[in-house]
Amino acid sequence: MIRFEKTTVSYPGPGAPALDEVSINVDKGEFVFLVGASGSGKSTALKLVMREMRPTSGRVYVAGKEINRLAAWKVPRLRRQIGTVFQDFRLLSTKSVSENVAFALQVIGRSGRDIRKTVPETLELVGLADKGNRMPDELSGGEQQRVAIARAMVNDPMILVADEPTGNLDPATSVGILTLFEHINASGTTVLMATHDHGVVDRMRKRVIELDHGTVVRDEASGAYGFEH
Ligand code: ADP
Ligand code: MG
């Protein structure tokens, strides 16, 4: 589902590459934590998967497509198959909770009837059935992240990419967010989550890929966050 082959990313300017010949293979339906110190290359790896950028060298395949060779007009179609969740939620502040989730369906041309059915179902799944009419700034951080997750999953994406999704949340709230990710994963969506959060990684015991200065230093099937590297 996601494959890096000797993938290198060098940002302009001096300094070592952000990713240095990284090779990773993530199969359909896997749940993978990407861990490592700040600056180790996690966000860069996720940006490649989202096709926000391209590798300097090497290859990246997402859902069978090599992103470097993908025609520009095909990029939106690929992005539609990828749900994204970020540390800072990134909700549309002038839209209600329901409108935020509906928007993800409007932009891909789904019918009003379909949207009116799907949005409440998705809000129910993330535990926000009664908050559809609220504005984002009327919600707690954990609730806002649930809206972002609803928006990411409403389209039933093949891949969910999350960059530090619990970075602004307290530990108890984070557990709830991870439980949601597990549900999404159980329905067949491949989950790739970059995190600093030792607590959630240790609790979940999923596959852990650790980056250090842009190289993979660990890839464990059922790992903990680990301090030993
Ligand atoms: P992480 O998400 O693990 O903190 P990043 O992928 O954000 O790591 O960054 C990896 C390296 O690339 C760091 O050294 C960072 O400073 C550098 N970097 C990230 N984004 C840019 C950018 N837009 N321009 C230049 N350097 C960048
Ligand atoms: Mg980052």
Short mmCIF file of C-alpha atoms and ligand atoms in Angstrom, two decimals:
data_model
loop_
_atom_site.label_atom_id
_atom_site.label_comp_id
_atom_site.label_asym_id
_atom_site.label_seq_id
_atom_site.Cartn_x
_atom_site.Cartn_y
_atom_site.Cartn_z
CA MET A 1 0.00 0.00 0.00
CA ILE A 2 2.92 2.31 0.84
CA ARG A 3 6.44 1.57 -0.32
CA PHE A 4 9.61 3.61 -0.12
CA GLU A 5 12.58 2.38 -2.14
CA LYS A 6 15.86 4.04 -1.21
CA THR A 7 13.94 7.27 -0.83
CA THR A 8 16.00 10.38 -0.26
CA VAL A 9 14.70 13.88 0.40
CA SER A 10 17.10 16.82 0.49
CA TYR A 11 15.61 20.20 1.25
CA PRO A 12 17.27 23.19 -0.36
CA GLY A 13 20.24 24.56 1.52
CA PRO A 14 23.04 22.99 3.52
CA GLY A 15 22.66 20.05 5.84
CA ALA A 16 22.11 16.33 5.70
CA PRO A 17 19.10 14.94 3.82
CA ALA A 18 15.81 14.81 5.75
CA LEU A 19 15.41 11.22 4.54
CA ASP A 20 18.43 9.23 3.47
CA GLU A 21 17.80 6.14 1.34
CA VAL A 22 14.80 5.02 3.36
CA SER A 23 13.19 1.72 2.37
CA ILE A 24 9.86 0.86 3.98
CA ASN A 25 6.99 -1.40 2.97
CA VAL A 26 3.55 -1.08 4.54
CA ASP A 27 0.90 -3.57 3.45
CA LYS A 28 -2.78 -2.91 3.08
CA GLY A 29 -4.51 -2.92 6.44
CA GLU A 30 -1.40 -2.42 8.56
CA PHE A 31 -1.21 -0.03 11.50
CA VAL A 32 2.22 1.59 11.73
CA PHE A 33 3.73 4.10 14.12
CA LEU A 34 6.53 6.25 12.79
CA VAL A 35 8.62 7.41 15.73
CA GLY A 36 11.85 9.30 16.28
CA ALA A 37 13.20 12.53 17.68
CA SER A 38 12.13 15.89 16.37
CA GLY A 39 13.82 16.47 13.02
CA SER A 40 14.29 12.74 12.31
CA GLY A 41 12.20 12.95 9.14
CA LYS A 42 8.72 11.74 10.17
CA SER A 43 6.73 14.61 8.71
CA THR A 44 8.79 14.52 5.54
CA ALA A 45 7.93 10.84 5.11
CA LEU A 46 4.22 11.57 5.57
CA LYS A 47 4.35 14.47 3.10
CA LEU A 48 5.66 12.07 0.49
CA VAL A 49 2.74 9.71 1.13
CA MET A 50 0.30 12.63 0.80
CA ARG A 51 2.17 13.62 -2.34
CA GLU A 52 2.73 17.07 -0.93
CA MET A 53 6.29 16.71 -2.13
CA ARG A 54 8.39 14.34 -4.20
CA PRO A 55 11.58 12.50 -3.34
CA THR A 56 14.92 13.89 -4.44
CA SER A 57 15.90 10.34 -5.38
CA GLY A 58 14.52 6.86 -4.95
CA ARG A 59 10.89 5.92 -5.32
CA VAL A 60 7.67 6.20 -3.35
CA TYR A 61 4.66 4.07 -4.23
CA VAL A 62 1.25 4.84 -2.77
CA ALA A 63 -1.65 2.54 -3.61
CA GLY A 64 0.35 1.04 -6.43
CA LYS A 65 1.27 4.37 -8.02
CA GLU A 66 4.76 5.80 -8.13
CA ILE A 67 4.17 9.35 -6.97
CA ASN A 68 7.01 10.82 -9.02
CA ARG A 69 5.50 9.54 -12.23
CA LEU A 70 1.91 10.37 -11.42
CA ALA A 71 0.45 12.95 -13.79
CA ALA A 72 -0.56 16.17 -12.05
CA TRP A 73 -4.21 15.67 -12.96
CA LYS A 74 -4.22 12.31 -11.18
CA VAL A 75 -2.92 13.73 -7.89
CA PRO A 76 -6.35 14.82 -6.58
CA ARG A 77 -7.71 11.35 -7.19
CA LEU A 78 -4.85 9.82 -5.19
CA ARG A 79 -5.28 12.36 -2.37
CA ARG A 80 -8.95 11.47 -2.09
CA GLN A 81 -7.92 7.98 -1.08
CA ILE A 82 -5.87 9.37 1.79
CA GLY A 83 -7.39 10.77 4.96
CA THR A 84 -5.16 13.18 6.88
CA VAL A 85 -5.12 14.25 10.53
CA PHE A 86 -2.71 16.80 12.02
CA GLN A 87 -1.63 17.99 15.44
CA ASP A 88 -3.38 21.34 14.99
CA PHE A 89 -6.73 19.87 13.79
CA ARG A 90 -7.01 22.25 10.81
CA LEU A 91 -10.78 22.67 10.93
CA LEU A 92 -12.57 25.38 8.99
CA SER A 93 -13.33 27.84 11.78
CA THR A 94 -16.31 29.49 10.06
CA LYS A 95 -18.08 26.20 9.43
CA SER A 96 -20.00 24.07 11.92
CA VAL A 97 -18.90 20.56 12.85
CA SER A 98 -21.33 19.03 10.34
CA GLU A 99 -20.27 21.47 7.64
CA ASN A 100 -16.62 20.64 8.21
CA VAL A 101 -17.31 16.97 7.64
CA ALA A 102 -19.73 17.63 4.77
CA PHE A 103 -17.15 19.77 3.02
CA ALA A 104 -14.90 16.75 2.46
CA LEU A 105 -17.75 15.14 0.54
CA GLN A 106 -18.82 18.28 -1.32
CA VAL A 107 -15.38 18.78 -2.83
CA ILE A 108 -15.51 15.31 -4.36
CA GLY A 109 -18.94 15.91 -5.80
CA ARG A 110 -21.12 13.67 -3.64
CA SER A 111 -24.84 14.39 -3.75
CA GLY A 112 -26.59 16.44 -1.08
CA ARG A 113 -28.74 13.46 -0.22
CA ASP A 114 -25.71 11.24 0.26
CA ILE A 115 -24.02 13.91 2.38
CA ARG A 116 -27.06 14.37 4.64
CA LYS A 117 -27.01 10.64 5.34
CA THR A 118 -23.26 10.09 5.68
CA VAL A 119 -22.28 13.06 7.86
CA PRO A 120 -24.45 12.18 10.89
CA GLU A 121 -23.40 8.53 10.64
CA THR A 122 -19.75 9.53 10.72
CA LEU A 123 -20.23 11.97 13.61
CA GLU A 124 -21.94 9.17 15.49
CA LEU A 125 -18.92 6.92 14.89
CA VAL A 126 -16.55 9.46 16.42
CA GLY A 127 -18.87 10.14 19.37
CA LEU A 128 -20.06 13.58 18.28
CA ALA A 129 -23.63 12.78 17.26
CA ASP A 130 -24.99 15.69 19.32
CA LYS A 131 -22.34 18.27 18.33
CA GLY A 132 -23.04 18.70 14.63
CA ASN A 133 -24.30 22.26 14.99
CA ARG A 134 -21.43 23.48 17.17
CA MET A 135 -18.64 25.63 15.85
CA PRO A 136 -15.07 24.30 16.20
CA ASP A 137 -14.13 26.91 18.82
CA GLU A 138 -16.95 25.66 21.03
CA LEU A 139 -15.33 22.23 21.30
CA SER A 140 -12.51 20.83 23.43
CA GLY A 141 -9.24 19.87 21.73
CA GLY A 142 -10.16 16.20 21.82
CA GLU A 143 -13.54 16.93 20.27
CA GLN A 144 -11.96 19.05 17.56
CA GLN A 145 -9.61 16.22 16.73
CA ARG A 146 -12.61 13.89 16.49
CA VAL A 147 -14.15 16.24 13.95
CA ALA A 148 -10.89 16.15 11.99
CA ILE A 149 -10.96 12.35 12.13
CA ALA A 150 -14.59 12.26 11.02
CA ARG A 151 -13.62 14.46 8.09
CA ALA A 152 -10.65 12.21 7.28
CA MET A 153 -12.69 9.00 7.36
CA VAL A 154 -16.02 10.14 5.89
CA ASN A 155 -14.78 9.25 2.44
CA ASP A 156 -13.67 5.74 3.52
CA PRO A 157 -10.03 6.30 2.49
CA MET A 158 -7.59 3.49 1.75
CA ILE A 159 -4.95 5.17 3.89
CA LEU A 160 -5.11 7.33 7.00
CA VAL A 161 -2.04 9.49 7.57
CA ALA A 162 -1.75 11.21 10.94
CA ASP A 163 1.06 13.56 11.93
CA GLU A 164 1.33 13.90 15.72
CA PRO A 165 -2.47 13.73 16.11
CA THR A 166 -2.24 13.58 19.91
CA GLY A 167 0.40 16.29 20.19
CA ASN A 168 -2.05 18.84 21.61
CA LEU A 169 -4.11 16.42 23.69
CA ASP A 170 -3.89 15.11 27.24
CA PRO A 171 -3.16 11.38 27.73
CA ALA A 172 -6.74 10.29 28.47
CA THR A 173 -8.05 12.09 25.39
CA SER A 174 -5.24 10.61 23.32
CA VAL A 175 -6.30 7.10 24.24
CA GLY A 176 -9.77 7.83 22.84
CA ILE A 177 -8.28 9.12 19.60
CA LEU A 178 -6.15 6.00 19.23
CA THR A 179 -9.17 3.81 19.87
CA LEU A 180 -10.86 5.55 16.94
CA PHE A 181 -7.84 4.90 14.76
CA GLU A 182 -8.02 1.23 15.71
CA HIS A 183 -11.64 1.11 14.60
CA ILE A 184 -10.79 2.79 11.33
CA ASN A 185 -7.93 0.33 10.85
CA ALA A 186 -10.22 -2.62 11.64
CA SER A 187 -12.42 -1.59 8.73
CA GLY A 188 -9.46 -2.11 6.38
CA THR A 189 -7.86 1.34 6.23
CA THR A 190 -4.06 1.34 6.40
CA VAL A 191 -2.94 3.69 9.21
CA LEU A 192 0.40 5.47 9.28
CA MET A 193 0.86 7.69 12.31
CA ALA A 194 3.90 9.79 13.19
CA THR A 195 4.18 10.43 16.89
CA HIS A 196 6.32 11.47 19.81
CA ASP A 197 3.79 10.03 22.18
CA HIS A 198 5.48 7.20 24.08
CA GLY A 199 2.31 6.43 26.00
CA VAL A 200 0.16 5.54 23.04
CA VAL A 201 2.88 3.63 21.19
CA ASP A 202 3.69 1.53 24.24
CA ARG A 203 0.04 0.79 24.91
CA MET A 204 -0.93 -0.18 21.38
CA ARG A 205 1.85 -2.61 20.51
CA LYS A 206 1.65 -2.07 16.79
CA ARG A 207 4.40 -2.07 14.21
CA VAL A 208 6.94 0.63 15.01
CA ILE A 209 9.33 2.17 12.50
CA GLU A 210 11.91 4.45 14.07
CA LEU A 211 13.75 7.15 12.17
CA ASP A 212 16.97 8.77 13.29
CA HIS A 213 18.47 11.58 11.23
CA GLY A 214 16.56 10.41 8.19
CA THR A 215 17.38 6.72 8.33
CA VAL A 216 15.38 3.75 9.57
CA VAL A 217 17.05 2.43 12.70
CA ARG A 218 14.29 0.06 13.81
CA ASP A 219 11.30 -1.71 12.30
CA GLU A 220 9.54 -3.91 14.82
CA ALA A 221 6.34 -5.85 14.25
CA SER A 222 4.94 -5.17 17.70
CA GLY A 223 7.07 -2.59 19.39
CA ALA A 224 7.25 -0.04 22.15
CA TYR A 225 8.46 3.53 21.74
CA GLY A 226 11.84 2.62 23.20
CA PHE A 227 14.61 4.81 24.52
CA GLU A 228 17.43 2.42 23.84
CA HIS A 229 18.44 3.71 20.41
P1 ADP B 1 10.12 15.36 12.15
O1 ADP B 1 8.71 15.40 11.63
O2 ADP B 1 10.57 13.99 12.53
O3 ADP B 1 10.33 16.35 13.26
P2 ADP B 1 10.83 16.63 9.63
O4 ADP B 1 10.50 15.70 8.54
O5 ADP B 1 9.91 17.75 9.89
O6 ADP B 1 11.09 15.78 10.96
O7 ADP B 1 12.26 17.25 9.37
C1 ADP B 1 13.38 16.48 8.99
C2 ADP B 1 14.55 17.40 8.69
O8 ADP B 1 14.27 18.19 7.54
C3 ADP B 1 14.89 18.38 9.80
O9 ADP B 1 16.27 18.55 9.84
C4 ADP B 1 14.21 19.64 9.35
O10 ADP B 1 14.85 20.78 9.85
C5 ADP B 1 14.33 19.56 7.85
N1 ADP B 1 13.21 20.23 7.16
C6 ADP B 1 11.91 19.92 7.27
N2 ADP B 1 11.15 20.70 6.50
C7 ADP B 1 12.00 21.54 5.86
C8 ADP B 1 11.85 22.60 4.91
N3 ADP B 1 10.65 22.92 4.44
N4 ADP B 1 12.97 23.22 4.48
C9 ADP B 1 14.18 22.88 4.94
N5 ADP B 1 14.41 21.90 5.83
C10 ADP B 1 13.34 21.24 6.30
MG MG B 2 7.04 16.38 12.33
#
